[in-house]
Coordinates of C-alpha atoms and ligand atoms in Angstrom, one line a residue:
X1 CA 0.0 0.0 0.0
X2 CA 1.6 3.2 -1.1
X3 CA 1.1 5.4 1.9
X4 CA 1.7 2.5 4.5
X5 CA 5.1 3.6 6.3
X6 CA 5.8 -0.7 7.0
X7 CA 5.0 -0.7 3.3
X8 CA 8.0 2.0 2.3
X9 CA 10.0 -0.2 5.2
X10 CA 9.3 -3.2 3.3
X11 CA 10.1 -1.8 0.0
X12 CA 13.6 -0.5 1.7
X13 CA 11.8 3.3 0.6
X14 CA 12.3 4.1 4.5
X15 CA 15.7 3.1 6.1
X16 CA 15.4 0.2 8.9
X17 CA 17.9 -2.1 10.9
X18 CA 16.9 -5.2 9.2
X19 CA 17.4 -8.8 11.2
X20 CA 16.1 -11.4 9.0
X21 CA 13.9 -11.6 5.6
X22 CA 12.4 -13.9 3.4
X23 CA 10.0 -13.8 0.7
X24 CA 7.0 -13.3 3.0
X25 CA 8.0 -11.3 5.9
X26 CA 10.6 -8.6 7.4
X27 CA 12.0 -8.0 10.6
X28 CA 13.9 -5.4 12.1
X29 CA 14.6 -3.0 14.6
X30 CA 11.8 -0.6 16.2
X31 CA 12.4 2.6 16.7
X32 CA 11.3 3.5 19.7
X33 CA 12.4 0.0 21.9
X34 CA 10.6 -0.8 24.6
X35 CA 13.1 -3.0 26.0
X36 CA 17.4 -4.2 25.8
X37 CA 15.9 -6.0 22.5
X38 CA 12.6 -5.2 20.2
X39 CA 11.7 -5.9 17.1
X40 CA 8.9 -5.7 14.4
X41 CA 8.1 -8.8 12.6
X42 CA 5.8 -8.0 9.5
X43 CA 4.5 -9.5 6.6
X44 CA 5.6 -8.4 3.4
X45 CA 1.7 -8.5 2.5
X46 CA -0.3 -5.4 3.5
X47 CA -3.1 -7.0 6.1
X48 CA -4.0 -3.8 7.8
X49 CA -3.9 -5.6 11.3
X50 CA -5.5 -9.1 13.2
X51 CA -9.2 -7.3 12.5
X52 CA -8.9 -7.8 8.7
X53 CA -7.0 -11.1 9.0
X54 CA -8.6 -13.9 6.3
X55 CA -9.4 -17.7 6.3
X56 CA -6.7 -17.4 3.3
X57 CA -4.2 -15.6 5.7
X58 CA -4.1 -18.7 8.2
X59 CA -0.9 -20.2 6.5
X60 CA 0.7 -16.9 6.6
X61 CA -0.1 -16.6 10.0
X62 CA 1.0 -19.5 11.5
X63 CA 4.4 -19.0 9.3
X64 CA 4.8 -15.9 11.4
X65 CA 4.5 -16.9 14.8
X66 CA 6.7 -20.1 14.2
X67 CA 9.4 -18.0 13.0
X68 CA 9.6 -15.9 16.7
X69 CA 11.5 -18.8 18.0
X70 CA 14.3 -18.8 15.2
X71 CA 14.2 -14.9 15.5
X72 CA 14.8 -15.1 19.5
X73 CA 17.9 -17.3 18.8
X74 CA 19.5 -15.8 16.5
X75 CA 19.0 -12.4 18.8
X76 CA 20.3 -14.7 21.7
X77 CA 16.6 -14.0 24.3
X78 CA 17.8 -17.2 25.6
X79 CA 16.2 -16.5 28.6
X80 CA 12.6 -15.7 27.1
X81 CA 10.7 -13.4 25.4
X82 CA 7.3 -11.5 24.9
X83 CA 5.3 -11.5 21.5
X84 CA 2.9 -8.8 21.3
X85 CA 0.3 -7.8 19.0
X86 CA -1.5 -4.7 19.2
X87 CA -4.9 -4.1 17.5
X88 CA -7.3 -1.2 17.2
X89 CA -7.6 1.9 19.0
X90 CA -7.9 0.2 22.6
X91 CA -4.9 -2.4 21.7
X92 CA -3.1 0.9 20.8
X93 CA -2.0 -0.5 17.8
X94 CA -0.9 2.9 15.6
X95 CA 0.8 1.5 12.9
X96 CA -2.1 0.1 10.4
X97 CA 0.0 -2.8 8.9
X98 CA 0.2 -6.8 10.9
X99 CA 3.1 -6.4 13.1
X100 CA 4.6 -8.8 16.0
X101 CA 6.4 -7.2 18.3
X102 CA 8.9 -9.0 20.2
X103 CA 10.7 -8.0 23.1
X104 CA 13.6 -9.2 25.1
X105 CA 16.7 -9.3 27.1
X106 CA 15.0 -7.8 30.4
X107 CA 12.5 -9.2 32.6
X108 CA 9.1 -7.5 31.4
X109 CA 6.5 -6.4 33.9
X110 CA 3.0 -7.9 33.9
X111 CA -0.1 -6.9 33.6
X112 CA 0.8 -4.9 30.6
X113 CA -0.1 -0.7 31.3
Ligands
5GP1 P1 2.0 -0.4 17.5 O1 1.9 0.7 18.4 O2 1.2 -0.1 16.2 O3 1.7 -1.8 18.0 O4 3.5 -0.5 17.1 C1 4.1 0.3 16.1 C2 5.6 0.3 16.4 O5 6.3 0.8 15.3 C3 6.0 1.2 17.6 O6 6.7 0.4 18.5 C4 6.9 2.2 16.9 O7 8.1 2.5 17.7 C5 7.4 1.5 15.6 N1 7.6 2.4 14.5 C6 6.9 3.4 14.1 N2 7.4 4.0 13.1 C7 8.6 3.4 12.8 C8 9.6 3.5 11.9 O8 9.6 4.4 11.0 N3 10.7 2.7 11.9 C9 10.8 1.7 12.9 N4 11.9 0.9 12.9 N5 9.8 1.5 13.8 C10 8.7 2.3 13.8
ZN2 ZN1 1.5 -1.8 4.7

């Protein structure tokens, strides 16, 4: 989508620390870390967020959250890690494009704010 800023990330239009890519999704850095280590994990198909997730997206889905693991090992959370995704305007998501967060290297707090 041409005026999605994970889009422009995606296409490499907007500069990014990138940790690991294939043919369907991107990970890298976020800008604003919320912890020692945090990044985005995002398909490289524009899915606006889990709302407008599709029977047909199921594959892609589940291709996402079994590559966390690889993505915490080759980032070294060897002693865990939180996956987070945000949705709407009460999940505070405010980026408009599927994204996994995940966060490491410190020992979160929970409940989450
Ligand atoms: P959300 O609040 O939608 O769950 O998460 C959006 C995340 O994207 C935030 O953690 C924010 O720091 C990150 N972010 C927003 N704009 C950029 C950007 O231009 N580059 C990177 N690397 N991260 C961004
Ligand atoms: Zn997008």
């Amino acid at each position: 989508m041409s005026d999605c800023i994970f889009c422009k990330i995606k296409d490499k239009e907007i500069p990014s620390v990138p940790i690991y890519e294939d043919d369907k999704i991107y990970v890298f850095r976020d800008a604003d870390p919320q912890a020692p280590e945090h990044v985005l994990m995002i398909p490289k198909q524009h899915i606006t967020g889990l709302d407008a997730v599709t029977a047909e997206d199921e594959p892609l889905l589940g291709y996402m959250l079994a590559k966390v693991r690889e993505i915490a090992e080759q980032l070294e959370m060897t002693n865990g890690y939180r996956v987070v995704i945000n949705n709407g305007e009460d999940g505070q998501q405010t980026v408009p494009h599927l994204h996994i967060h995940i966060l490491g290297k410190r020992k979160l707090t929970w409940p989450p704010g």
